[in-house]
Structures are given as C-alpha cells and as structure tokens.
Short mmCIF file of C-alpha atoms in Angstrom, two decimals:
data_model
loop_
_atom_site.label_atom_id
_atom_site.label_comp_id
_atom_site.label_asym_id
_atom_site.label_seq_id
_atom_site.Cartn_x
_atom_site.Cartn_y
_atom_site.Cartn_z
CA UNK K 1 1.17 -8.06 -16.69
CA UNK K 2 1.44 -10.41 -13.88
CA UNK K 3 1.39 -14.04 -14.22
CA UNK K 4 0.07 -16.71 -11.60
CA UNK K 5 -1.52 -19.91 -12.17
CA UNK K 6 -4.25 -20.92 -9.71
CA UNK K 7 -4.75 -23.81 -10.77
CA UNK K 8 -2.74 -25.37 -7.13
CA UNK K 9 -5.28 -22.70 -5.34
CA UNK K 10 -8.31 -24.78 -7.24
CA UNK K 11 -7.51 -27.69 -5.33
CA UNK K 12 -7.49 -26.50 -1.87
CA UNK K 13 -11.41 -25.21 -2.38
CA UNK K 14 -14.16 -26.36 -0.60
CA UNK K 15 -17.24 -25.86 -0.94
CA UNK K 16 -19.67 -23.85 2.07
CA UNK K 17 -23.57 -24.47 2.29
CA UNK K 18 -24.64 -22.01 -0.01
CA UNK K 19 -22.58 -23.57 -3.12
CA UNK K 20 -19.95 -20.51 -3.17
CA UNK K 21 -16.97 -21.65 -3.79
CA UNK K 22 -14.25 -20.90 -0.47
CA UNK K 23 -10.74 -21.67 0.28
CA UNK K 24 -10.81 -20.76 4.39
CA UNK K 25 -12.10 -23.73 6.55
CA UNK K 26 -13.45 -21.63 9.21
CA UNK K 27 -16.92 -20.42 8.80
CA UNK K 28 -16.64 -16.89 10.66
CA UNK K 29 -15.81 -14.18 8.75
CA UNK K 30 -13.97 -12.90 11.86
CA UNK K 31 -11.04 -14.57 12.43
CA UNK K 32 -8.42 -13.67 15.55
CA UNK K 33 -5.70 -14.77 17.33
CA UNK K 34 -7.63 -16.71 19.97
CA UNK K 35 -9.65 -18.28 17.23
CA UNK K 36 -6.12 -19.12 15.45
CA UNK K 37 -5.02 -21.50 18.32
CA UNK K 38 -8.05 -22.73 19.36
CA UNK K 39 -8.58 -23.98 15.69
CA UNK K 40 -5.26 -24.78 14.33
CA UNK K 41 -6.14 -22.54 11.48
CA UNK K 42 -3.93 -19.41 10.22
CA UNK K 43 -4.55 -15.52 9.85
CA UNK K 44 -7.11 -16.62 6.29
CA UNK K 45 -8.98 -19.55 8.24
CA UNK K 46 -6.91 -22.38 6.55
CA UNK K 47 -6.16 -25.75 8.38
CA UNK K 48 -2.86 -26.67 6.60
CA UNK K 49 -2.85 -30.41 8.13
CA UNK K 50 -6.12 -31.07 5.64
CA UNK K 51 -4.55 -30.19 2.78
CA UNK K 52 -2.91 -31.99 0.24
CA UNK K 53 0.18 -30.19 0.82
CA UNK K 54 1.89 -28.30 3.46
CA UNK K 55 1.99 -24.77 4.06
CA UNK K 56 5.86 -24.73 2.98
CA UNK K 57 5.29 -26.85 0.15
CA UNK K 58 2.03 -24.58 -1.26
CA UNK K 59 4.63 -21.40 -0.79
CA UNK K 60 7.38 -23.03 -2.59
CA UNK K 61 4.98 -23.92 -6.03
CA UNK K 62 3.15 -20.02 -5.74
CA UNK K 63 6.77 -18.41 -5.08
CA UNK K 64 8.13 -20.43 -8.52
CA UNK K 65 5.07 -19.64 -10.35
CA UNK K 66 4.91 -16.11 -9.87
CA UNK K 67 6.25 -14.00 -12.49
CA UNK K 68 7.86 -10.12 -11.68
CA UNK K 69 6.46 -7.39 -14.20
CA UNK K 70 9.38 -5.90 -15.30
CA UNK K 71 9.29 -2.46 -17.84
CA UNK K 72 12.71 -2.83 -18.99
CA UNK K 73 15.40 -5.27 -19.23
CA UNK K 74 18.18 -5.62 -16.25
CA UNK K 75 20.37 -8.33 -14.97
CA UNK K 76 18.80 -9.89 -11.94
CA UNK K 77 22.04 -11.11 -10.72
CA UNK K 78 23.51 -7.87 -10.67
CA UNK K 79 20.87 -6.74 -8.56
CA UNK K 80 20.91 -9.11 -6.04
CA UNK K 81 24.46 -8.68 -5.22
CA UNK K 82 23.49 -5.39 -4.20
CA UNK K 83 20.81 -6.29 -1.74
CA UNK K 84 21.71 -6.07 2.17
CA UNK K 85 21.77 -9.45 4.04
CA UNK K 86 18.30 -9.20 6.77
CA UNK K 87 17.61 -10.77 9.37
CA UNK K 88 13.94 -12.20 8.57
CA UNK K 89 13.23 -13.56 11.67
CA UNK K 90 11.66 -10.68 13.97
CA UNK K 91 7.54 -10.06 14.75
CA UNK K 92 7.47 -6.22 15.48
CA UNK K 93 3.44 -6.00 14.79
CA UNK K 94 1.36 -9.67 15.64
CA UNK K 95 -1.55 -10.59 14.24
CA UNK K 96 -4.51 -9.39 15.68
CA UNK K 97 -7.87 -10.06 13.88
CA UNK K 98 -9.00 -10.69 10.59
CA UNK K 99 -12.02 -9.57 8.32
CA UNK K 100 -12.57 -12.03 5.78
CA UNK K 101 -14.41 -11.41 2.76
CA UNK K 102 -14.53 -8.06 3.05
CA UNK K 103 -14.15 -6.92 -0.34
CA UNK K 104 -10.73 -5.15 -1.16
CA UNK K 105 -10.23 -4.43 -5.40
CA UNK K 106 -7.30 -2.52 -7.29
CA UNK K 107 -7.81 0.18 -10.08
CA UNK K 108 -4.62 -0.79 -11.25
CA UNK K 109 -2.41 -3.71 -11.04
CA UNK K 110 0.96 -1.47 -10.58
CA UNK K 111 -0.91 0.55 -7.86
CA UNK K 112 -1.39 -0.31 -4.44
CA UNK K 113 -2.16 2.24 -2.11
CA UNK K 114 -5.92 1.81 -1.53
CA UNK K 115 -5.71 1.29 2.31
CA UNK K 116 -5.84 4.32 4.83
CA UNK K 117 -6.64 5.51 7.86
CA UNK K 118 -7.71 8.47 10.34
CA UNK K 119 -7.38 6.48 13.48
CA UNK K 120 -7.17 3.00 14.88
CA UNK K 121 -11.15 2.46 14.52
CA UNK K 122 -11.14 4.21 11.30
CA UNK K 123 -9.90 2.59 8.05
CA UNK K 124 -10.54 3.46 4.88
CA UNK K 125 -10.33 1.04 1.67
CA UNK K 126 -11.59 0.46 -1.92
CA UNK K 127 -14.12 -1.92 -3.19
CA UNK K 128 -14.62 -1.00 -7.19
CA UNK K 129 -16.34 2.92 -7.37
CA UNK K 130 -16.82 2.78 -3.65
CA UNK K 131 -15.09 3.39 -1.05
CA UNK K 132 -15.71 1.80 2.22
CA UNK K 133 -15.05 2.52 5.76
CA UNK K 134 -14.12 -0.24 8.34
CA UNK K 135 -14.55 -0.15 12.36
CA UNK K 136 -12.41 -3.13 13.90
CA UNK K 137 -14.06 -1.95 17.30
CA UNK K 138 -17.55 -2.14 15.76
CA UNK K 139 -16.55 -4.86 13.54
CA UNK K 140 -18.81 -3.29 10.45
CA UNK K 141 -18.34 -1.55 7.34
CA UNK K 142 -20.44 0.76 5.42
CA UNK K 143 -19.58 2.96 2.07
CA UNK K 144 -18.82 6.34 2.82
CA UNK K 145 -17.85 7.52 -0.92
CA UNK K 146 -20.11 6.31 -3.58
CA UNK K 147 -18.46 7.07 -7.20
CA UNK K 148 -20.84 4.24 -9.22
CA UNK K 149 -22.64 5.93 -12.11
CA UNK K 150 -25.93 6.41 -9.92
CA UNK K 151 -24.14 8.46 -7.77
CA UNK K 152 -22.19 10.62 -10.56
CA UNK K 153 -23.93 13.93 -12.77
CA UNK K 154 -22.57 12.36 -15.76
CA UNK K 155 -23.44 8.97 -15.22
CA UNK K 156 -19.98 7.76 -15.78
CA UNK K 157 -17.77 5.76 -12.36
CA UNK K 158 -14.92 6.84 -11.10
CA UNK K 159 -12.69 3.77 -11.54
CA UNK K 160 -10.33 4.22 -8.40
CA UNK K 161 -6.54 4.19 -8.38
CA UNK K 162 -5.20 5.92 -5.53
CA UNK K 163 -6.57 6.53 -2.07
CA UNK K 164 -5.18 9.35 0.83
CA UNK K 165 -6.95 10.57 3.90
CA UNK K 166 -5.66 13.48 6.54
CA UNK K 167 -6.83 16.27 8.34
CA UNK K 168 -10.21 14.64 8.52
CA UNK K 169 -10.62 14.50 4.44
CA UNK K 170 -10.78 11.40 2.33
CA UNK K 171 -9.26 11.87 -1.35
CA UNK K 172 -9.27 9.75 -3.91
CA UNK K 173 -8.37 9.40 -7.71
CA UNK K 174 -9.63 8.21 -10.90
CA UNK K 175 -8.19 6.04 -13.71
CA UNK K 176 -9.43 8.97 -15.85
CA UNK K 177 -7.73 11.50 -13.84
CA UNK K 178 -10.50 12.11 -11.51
CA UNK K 179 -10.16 13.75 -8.02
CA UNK K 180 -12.90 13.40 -5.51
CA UNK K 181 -12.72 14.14 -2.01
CA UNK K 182 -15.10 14.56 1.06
CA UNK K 183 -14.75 16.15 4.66
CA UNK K 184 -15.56 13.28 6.73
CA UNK K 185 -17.31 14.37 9.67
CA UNK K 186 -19.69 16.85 8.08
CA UNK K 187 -22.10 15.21 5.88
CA UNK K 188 -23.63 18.34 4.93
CA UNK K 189 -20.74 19.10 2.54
CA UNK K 190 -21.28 17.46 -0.73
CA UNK K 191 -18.54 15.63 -2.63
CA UNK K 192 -15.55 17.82 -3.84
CA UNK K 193 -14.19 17.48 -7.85
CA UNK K 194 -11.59 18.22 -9.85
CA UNK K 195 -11.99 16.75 -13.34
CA UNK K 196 -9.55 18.61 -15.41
CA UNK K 197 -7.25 15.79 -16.01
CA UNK K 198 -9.37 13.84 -18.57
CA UNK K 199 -6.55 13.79 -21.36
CA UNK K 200 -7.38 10.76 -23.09
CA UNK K 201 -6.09 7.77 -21.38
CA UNK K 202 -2.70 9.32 -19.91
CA UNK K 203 -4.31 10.97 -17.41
CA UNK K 204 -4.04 8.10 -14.03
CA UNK K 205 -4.11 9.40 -11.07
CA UNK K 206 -1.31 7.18 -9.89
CA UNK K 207 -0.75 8.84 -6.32
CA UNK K 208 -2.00 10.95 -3.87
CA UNK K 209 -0.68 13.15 -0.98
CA UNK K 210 -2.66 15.66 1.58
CA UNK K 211 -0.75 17.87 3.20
CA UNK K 212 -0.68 21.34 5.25
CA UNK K 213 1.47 23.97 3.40
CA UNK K 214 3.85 26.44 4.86
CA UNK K 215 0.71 28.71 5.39
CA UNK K 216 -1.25 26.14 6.79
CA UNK K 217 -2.99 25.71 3.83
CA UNK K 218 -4.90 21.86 3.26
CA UNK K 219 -3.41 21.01 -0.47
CA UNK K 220 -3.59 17.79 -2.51
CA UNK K 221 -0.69 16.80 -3.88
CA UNK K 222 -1.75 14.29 -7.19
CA UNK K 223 0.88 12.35 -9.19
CA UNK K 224 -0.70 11.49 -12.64
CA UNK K 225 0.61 9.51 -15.84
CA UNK K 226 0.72 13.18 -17.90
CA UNK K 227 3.80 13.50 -16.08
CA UNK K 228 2.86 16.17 -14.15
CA UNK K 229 2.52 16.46 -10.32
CA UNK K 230 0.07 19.11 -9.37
CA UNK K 231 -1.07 20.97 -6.28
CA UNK K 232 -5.40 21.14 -5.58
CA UNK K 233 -6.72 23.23 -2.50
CA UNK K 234 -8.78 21.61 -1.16
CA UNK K 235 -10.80 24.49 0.07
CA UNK K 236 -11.32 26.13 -3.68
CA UNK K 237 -10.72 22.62 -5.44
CA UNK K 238 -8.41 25.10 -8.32
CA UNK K 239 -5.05 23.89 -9.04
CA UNK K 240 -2.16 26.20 -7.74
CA UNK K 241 0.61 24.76 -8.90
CA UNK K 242 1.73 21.94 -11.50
CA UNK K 243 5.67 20.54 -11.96
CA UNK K 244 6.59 18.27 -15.05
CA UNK K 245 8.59 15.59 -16.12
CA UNK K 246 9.70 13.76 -18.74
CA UNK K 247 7.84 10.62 -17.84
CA UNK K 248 4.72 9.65 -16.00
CA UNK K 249 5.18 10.14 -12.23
CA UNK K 250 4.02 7.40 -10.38
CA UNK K 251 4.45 8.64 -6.95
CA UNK K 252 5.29 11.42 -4.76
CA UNK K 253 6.64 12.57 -1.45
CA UNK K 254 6.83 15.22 0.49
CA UNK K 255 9.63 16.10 2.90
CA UNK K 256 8.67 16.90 6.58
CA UNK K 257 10.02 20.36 6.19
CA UNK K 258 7.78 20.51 3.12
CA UNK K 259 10.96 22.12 1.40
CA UNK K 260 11.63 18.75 -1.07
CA UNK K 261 9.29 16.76 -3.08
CA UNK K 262 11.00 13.23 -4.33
CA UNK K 263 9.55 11.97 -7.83
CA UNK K 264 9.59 8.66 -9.09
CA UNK K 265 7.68 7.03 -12.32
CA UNK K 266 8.32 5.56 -15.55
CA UNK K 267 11.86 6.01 -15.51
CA UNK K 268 14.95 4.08 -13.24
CA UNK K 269 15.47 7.93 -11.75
CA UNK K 270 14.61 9.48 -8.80
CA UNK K 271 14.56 13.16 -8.83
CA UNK K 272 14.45 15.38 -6.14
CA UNK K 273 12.90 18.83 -6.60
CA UNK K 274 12.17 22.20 -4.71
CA UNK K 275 8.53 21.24 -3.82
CA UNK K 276 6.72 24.49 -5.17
CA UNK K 277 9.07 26.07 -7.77
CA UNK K 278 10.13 22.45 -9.48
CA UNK K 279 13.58 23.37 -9.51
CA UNK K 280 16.05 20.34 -9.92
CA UNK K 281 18.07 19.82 -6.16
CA UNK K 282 19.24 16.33 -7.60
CA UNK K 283 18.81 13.01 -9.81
CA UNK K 284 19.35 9.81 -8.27
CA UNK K 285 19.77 7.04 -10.92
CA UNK K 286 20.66 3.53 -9.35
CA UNK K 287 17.59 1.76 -9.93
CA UNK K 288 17.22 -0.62 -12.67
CA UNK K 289 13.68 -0.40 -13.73
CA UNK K 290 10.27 1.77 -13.33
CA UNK K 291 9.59 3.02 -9.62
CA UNK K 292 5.95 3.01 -8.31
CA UNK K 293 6.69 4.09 -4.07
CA UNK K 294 8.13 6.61 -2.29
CA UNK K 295 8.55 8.20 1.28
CA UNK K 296 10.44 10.04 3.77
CA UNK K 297 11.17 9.16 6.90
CA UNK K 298 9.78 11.39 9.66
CA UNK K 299 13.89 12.13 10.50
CA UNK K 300 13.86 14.42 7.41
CA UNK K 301 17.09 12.67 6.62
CA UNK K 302 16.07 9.40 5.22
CA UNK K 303 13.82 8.67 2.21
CA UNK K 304 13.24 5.60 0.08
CA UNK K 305 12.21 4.55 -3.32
CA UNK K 306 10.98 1.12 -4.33
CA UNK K 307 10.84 -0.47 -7.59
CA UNK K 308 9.83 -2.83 -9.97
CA UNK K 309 13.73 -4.26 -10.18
CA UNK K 310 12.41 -5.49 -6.83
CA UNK K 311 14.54 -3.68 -4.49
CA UNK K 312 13.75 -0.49 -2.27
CA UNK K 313 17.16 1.82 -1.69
CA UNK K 314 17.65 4.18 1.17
CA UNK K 315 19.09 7.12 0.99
CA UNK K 316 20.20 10.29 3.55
CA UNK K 317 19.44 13.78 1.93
CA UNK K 318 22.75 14.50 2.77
CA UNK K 319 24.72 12.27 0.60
CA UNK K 320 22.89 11.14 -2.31
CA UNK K 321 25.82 9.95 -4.26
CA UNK K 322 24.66 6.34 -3.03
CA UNK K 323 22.60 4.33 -1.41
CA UNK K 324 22.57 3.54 2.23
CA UNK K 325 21.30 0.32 1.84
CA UNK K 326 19.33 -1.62 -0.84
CA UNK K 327 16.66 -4.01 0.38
CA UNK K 328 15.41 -7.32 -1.70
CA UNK K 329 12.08 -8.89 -1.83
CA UNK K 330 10.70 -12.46 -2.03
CA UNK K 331 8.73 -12.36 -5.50
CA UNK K 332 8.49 -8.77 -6.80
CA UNK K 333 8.19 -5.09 -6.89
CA UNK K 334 7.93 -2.80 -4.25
CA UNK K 335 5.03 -1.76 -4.80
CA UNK K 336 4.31 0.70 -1.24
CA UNK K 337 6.09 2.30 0.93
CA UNK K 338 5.32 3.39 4.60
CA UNK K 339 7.42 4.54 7.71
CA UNK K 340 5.71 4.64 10.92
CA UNK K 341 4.78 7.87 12.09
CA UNK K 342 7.46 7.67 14.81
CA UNK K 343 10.30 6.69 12.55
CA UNK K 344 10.83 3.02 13.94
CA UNK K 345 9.82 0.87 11.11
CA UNK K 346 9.42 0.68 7.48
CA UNK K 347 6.84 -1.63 5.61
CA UNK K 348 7.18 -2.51 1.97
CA UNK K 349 5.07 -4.21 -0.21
CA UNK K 350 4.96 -7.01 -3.07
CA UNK K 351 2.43 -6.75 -5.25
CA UNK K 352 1.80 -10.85 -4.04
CA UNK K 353 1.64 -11.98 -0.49
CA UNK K 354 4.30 -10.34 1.47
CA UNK K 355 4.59 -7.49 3.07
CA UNK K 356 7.98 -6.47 4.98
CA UNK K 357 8.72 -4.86 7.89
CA UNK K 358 12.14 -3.60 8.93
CA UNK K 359 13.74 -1.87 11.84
CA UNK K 360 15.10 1.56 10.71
CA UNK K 361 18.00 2.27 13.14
CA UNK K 362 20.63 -0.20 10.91
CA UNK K 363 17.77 -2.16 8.24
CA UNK K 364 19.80 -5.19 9.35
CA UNK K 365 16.39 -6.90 10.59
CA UNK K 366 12.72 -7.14 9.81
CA UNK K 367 9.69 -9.38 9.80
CA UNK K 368 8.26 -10.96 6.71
CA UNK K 369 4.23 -11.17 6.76
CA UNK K 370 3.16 -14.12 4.51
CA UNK K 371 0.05 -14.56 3.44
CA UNK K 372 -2.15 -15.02 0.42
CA UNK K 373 -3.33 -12.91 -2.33
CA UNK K 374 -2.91 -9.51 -4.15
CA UNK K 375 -1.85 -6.26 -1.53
CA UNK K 376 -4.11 -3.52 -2.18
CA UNK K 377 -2.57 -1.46 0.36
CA UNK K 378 -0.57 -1.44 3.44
CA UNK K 379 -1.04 1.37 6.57
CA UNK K 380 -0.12 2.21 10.16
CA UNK K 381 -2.31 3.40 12.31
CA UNK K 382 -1.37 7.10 13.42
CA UNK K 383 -0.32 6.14 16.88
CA UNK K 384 1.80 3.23 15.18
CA UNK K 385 0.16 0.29 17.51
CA UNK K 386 -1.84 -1.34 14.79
CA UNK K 387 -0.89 -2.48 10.95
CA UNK K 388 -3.45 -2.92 8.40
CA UNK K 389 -3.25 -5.08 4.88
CA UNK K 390 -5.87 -4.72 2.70
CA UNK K 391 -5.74 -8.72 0.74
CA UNK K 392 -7.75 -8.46 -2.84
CA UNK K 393 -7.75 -11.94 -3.46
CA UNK K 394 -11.56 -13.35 -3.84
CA UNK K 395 -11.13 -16.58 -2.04
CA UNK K 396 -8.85 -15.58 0.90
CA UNK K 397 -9.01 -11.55 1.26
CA UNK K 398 -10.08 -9.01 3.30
CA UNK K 399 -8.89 -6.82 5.65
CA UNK K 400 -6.13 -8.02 8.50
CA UNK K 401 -5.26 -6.22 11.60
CA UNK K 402 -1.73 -6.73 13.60
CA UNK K 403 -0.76 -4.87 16.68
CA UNK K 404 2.59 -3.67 17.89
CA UNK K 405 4.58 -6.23 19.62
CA UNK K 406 5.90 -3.45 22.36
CA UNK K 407 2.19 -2.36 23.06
CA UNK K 408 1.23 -6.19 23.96
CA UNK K 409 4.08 -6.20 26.28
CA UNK K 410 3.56 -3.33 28.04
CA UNK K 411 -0.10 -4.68 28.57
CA UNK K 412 1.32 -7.58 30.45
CA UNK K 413 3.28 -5.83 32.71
CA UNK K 414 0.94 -3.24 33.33
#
C-alpha cells in the first residue's frame, strides 16, 4: 500500500468555529480565481505566507515522503532513462473554481476513475455507496445513485470502484463485482443490476466502458479482477460476450472503430485483441510493472497505457514494435488516462497530487497541476473547455474546475 506521513500536514491545521479540524484559511467553501487574488490564497484556500514553511518547501518534504506501490521489482534507473525530456512549463486548462469539502472517496486505492461527466453542468462523482451529482452553474450537489444498504433488496452496499457515464446512463461497479446503472433523465426507470460476478473476493469491478456497438447497440464494457472483460446490454442487463486472460484486467479500451479492445492488468503486458471474438492482434511488453489505465486517442492511431513503474508509453497501432514516447511522473503511478475528445491533450494521473497534461501533436510539452491530496478521478468535459479533479483528501478536497486556456482567449477578443 501507499505510504505518506501527515504528520507535516498536522501542523498547518487550524482550527474553524465549530471545532472541526481544517487546513484551508478561507472560510467559503467556494473558492475561484477572483477569490484567489483577491486573497492571496491558492486553488484549496491556503495562504502559504502564514505557514511555517513555504509552498516549495511543504512540496519538497510530501514529494520525499511519498512512497510508489510497486507489484514487482524493476530498476528505477533503467526506467528513467527511458522517459522523454517535457517541457513542464505550459497552462493549457486554468483554474476556474473550486468546491471544497465536497466529499470525493475511492473504493480502491489502485483505482481512480470515479469522476465523470455528461456535460459541462453535469458531473458525476463518488462519495462511499453514493453517487453524487455536481452543478458548477448551480453550485449544488445532490445524490442521484443511492447503493447504501437502505437502498439495496439485500441489505448489503455496493462498495464503489469504478464509475462511467454516456449516452445519458450512469454505470457504476462494485468491489464485489456489482454493476448498477440508471438512465438519467427518466426517473421512472428503476435502478438496473447485474450481480453475477460475486466470485468470492476476485470479482472487482476494476473498470468500466459504455459504448454504442456496430449495431448501435448501448453495451457495458466491465473489466473485473476474474480476468475476464465482459460485454452487458444495457437494455436486457444479460451478458453477451466475455474474453479472458491470464491475469486480472484492470482496464480497458475501446478503439474508435470499435474493431480493437487494448487490455491491461496484473501483468507488465499490454495486449491488444479483436474486441468481440478475443482473438490475439498483438502483445506489447515494455512496461516494467502492473498497468491500471488505458485509452485511445480519438485519431484511431494512438493509444496509451500507464503504469505503476510510473511511466505512461505511447504507441501508433501501426507499429507496435515500440514505443513512441514514454512519459515520467513526479511521485507515482499512472493511475488514469484521458484524451480530450478532440485529440489535443492528454491528462494523466498520480495517485498523489498531480495531474499532467500534455500536448499530443509531439508530447514534448505539458502542464503539471499541483495540488494536494489523493486523485479520485480526472475528466474533460465533452466539449473539452473545462477539466475536472475530483481531490479525496479530508482536509483539502473536493471538486476543482479549470477551463481551457484557448476558450478564455477567445472571450477577450470577442
């Protein structure tokens, strides 16, 4: 598991009128940029010049602290050889607004996507056995997908792993294999199940895909730790289809052309497969360690695969021999990946504090978000103006909001 003391955290707390324990010195929950520079606090509501340390100095201790989780044993040096020099230095999205204390949790501390959304005003994200929707335009939040035991036939939750939304349905999966999902703009329809993964305790429903088949038909595509990757409809809830591995499958992907799925899990391969008869197209085996993300690009060329040796590698469909590129992190795995719907950028996450963004035409630059506490989840909006991070920490999380760089500038010349 993860190691991190807090005990440098402790110090920085302060204490609010109520006797609850905070690290933020503003009082707002709602934090934005305005608010920012008018009071020399940063995206979590923290005045650094009040501290006993600086900013730098606080990064420097957490960064040294931190331990990777690693699943087998590489040399790091080797690695890092391999990683592409970046140019950290660019702001592509800006922060926007902030939602503090609005509770984000994680089923599972090697998964971490629990952050979605439908729209720019819709965002979807996981607190426990509930799932909650958040409107930055209406600046509230209210459950929409209640899987406590009062809520459940059998009186047992739905601890939550995973969490997809598309085509207007919200799916998520269980620790026990569980698959709920609802339509969500028609109340009237009750909850949707699938509950015949519970095989003991192999049975995680590590990641989740919705997609529209060939015949336009709305599927589920589940990655579980039984090492098989199986197709739901959603309209019957039945399972149509199931491929197997020799190792848990931690995530999936499908192509755009829907023709290849790419498979990653408890192994340092990457296999590539015909995405409805299983067949082997290819094995890709450069990593060094488990992998936990995958996803194509919307080229159909490009996919990626990130990994607990803390690198994500690149690759074009049409060569997979090698790598394009292989990029590093700060502190740890990648633990999520995401391309912008248009292609432009690719955000990858650490399991702790940083979340990168790079440019997709060369990866030769990218912004670095820094901030504090575990990543639940990372998104982009459909449209691609807006970035969300879902923060789980229980002093400085919440949900944060940044908006596309280009989109502010053509608003100022407008």
């Amino acid at each position: 598991m993860l190691s991190l003391r807090h005990d440098i955290m402790d110090e920085f707390i302060i204490c609010n009128d109520y006797g609850e324990d905070r690290f933020s010195d503003y009082e707002s929950e709602i934090i934005t940029e305005e608010i920012c520079a008018l009071n020399e606090i940063d995206c979590q509501g923290i005045n650094w010049s009040f501290k006993r340390m600086t900013r730098q100095e606080y990064r420097e201790i957490r960064n040294k602290d931190y331990e990777n989780y690693f699943s087998c044993q590489h040399d790091s040096n080797t690695i890092k050889q391999s990683v592409k020099t970046v140019d950290t230095t660019e702001d592509y999205y800006s922060f926007k607004s902030a939602k503090l204390n609005e509770k984000c949790s994680i089923g599972h501390f090697q998964l971490r996507n629990l952050l979605n959304c439908t729209n720019k005003n819709n965002y979807y994200y996981v607190n426990e056995n509930i799932v909650t929707h958040w409107s930055p335009q209406g600046q509230k939040s209210q459950p929409v997908m209640d899987l406590t035991p009062a809520n459940q036939t059998n009186n047992i939750p739905v601890h939550i792993t995973s969490l997809t939304s598309k085509y207007n349905i919200l799916f998520a999966g269980g620790f026990q294999g569980e698959c709920v999902w609802k339509v969500l703009d028609d109340h009237s329809i009750p909850l949707r199940y699938n509950q015949m993964m519970y095989q003991e305790n192999i049975g995680i429903t590590n990641y989740t895909e919705i997609i529209e088949n060939k015949h336009g038909l709305k599927q589920c595509i589940v990655s579980n730790n039984d090492s098989c990757t199986r197709y739901i409809n959603l309209e019957t809830t039945q399972i149509e289809n199931t491929l197997s591995l020799a190792f848990p499958i931690n995530c999936s992907s499908m192509s755009p052309n829907k023709n290849i799925l790419c498979l990653v899990g408890d192994s340092t391969e990457t296999h590539l497969v015909d995405a409805y008869n299983g067949q082997a197209i290819t094995i890709i085996n450069e990593h060094h360690d488990y992998s936990f993300s995958c996803c194509w690009s919307p080229d159909g060329n490009t996919f990626v695969t990130g990994n607990q040796d803390k690198t994500s590698r690149v690759y074009d469909i049409r060569n997979t021999s090698q790598s394009l590129c292989v990029l590093g992190t700060h502190i740890g795995a990648v633990r999520s990946l995401h391309f912008s719907n248009d292609g432009r950028y690719l955000a990858a996450a650490e399991p702790l504090d940083y979340v990168h963004i790079y440019e997709t035409n060369y990866y030769d630059s990218c912004q670095v978000i820094d901030m504090f506490g575990d990543i639940a989840g990372v998104c982009f909006t459909p449209d691609d103006s807006g970035l969300l991070i879902a923060n789980a920490d229980a002093r400085l999380g919440g949900l944060f909001e940044f908006q596309r760089v280009d989109d502010m500038i053509d608003f100022y010349y407008i």
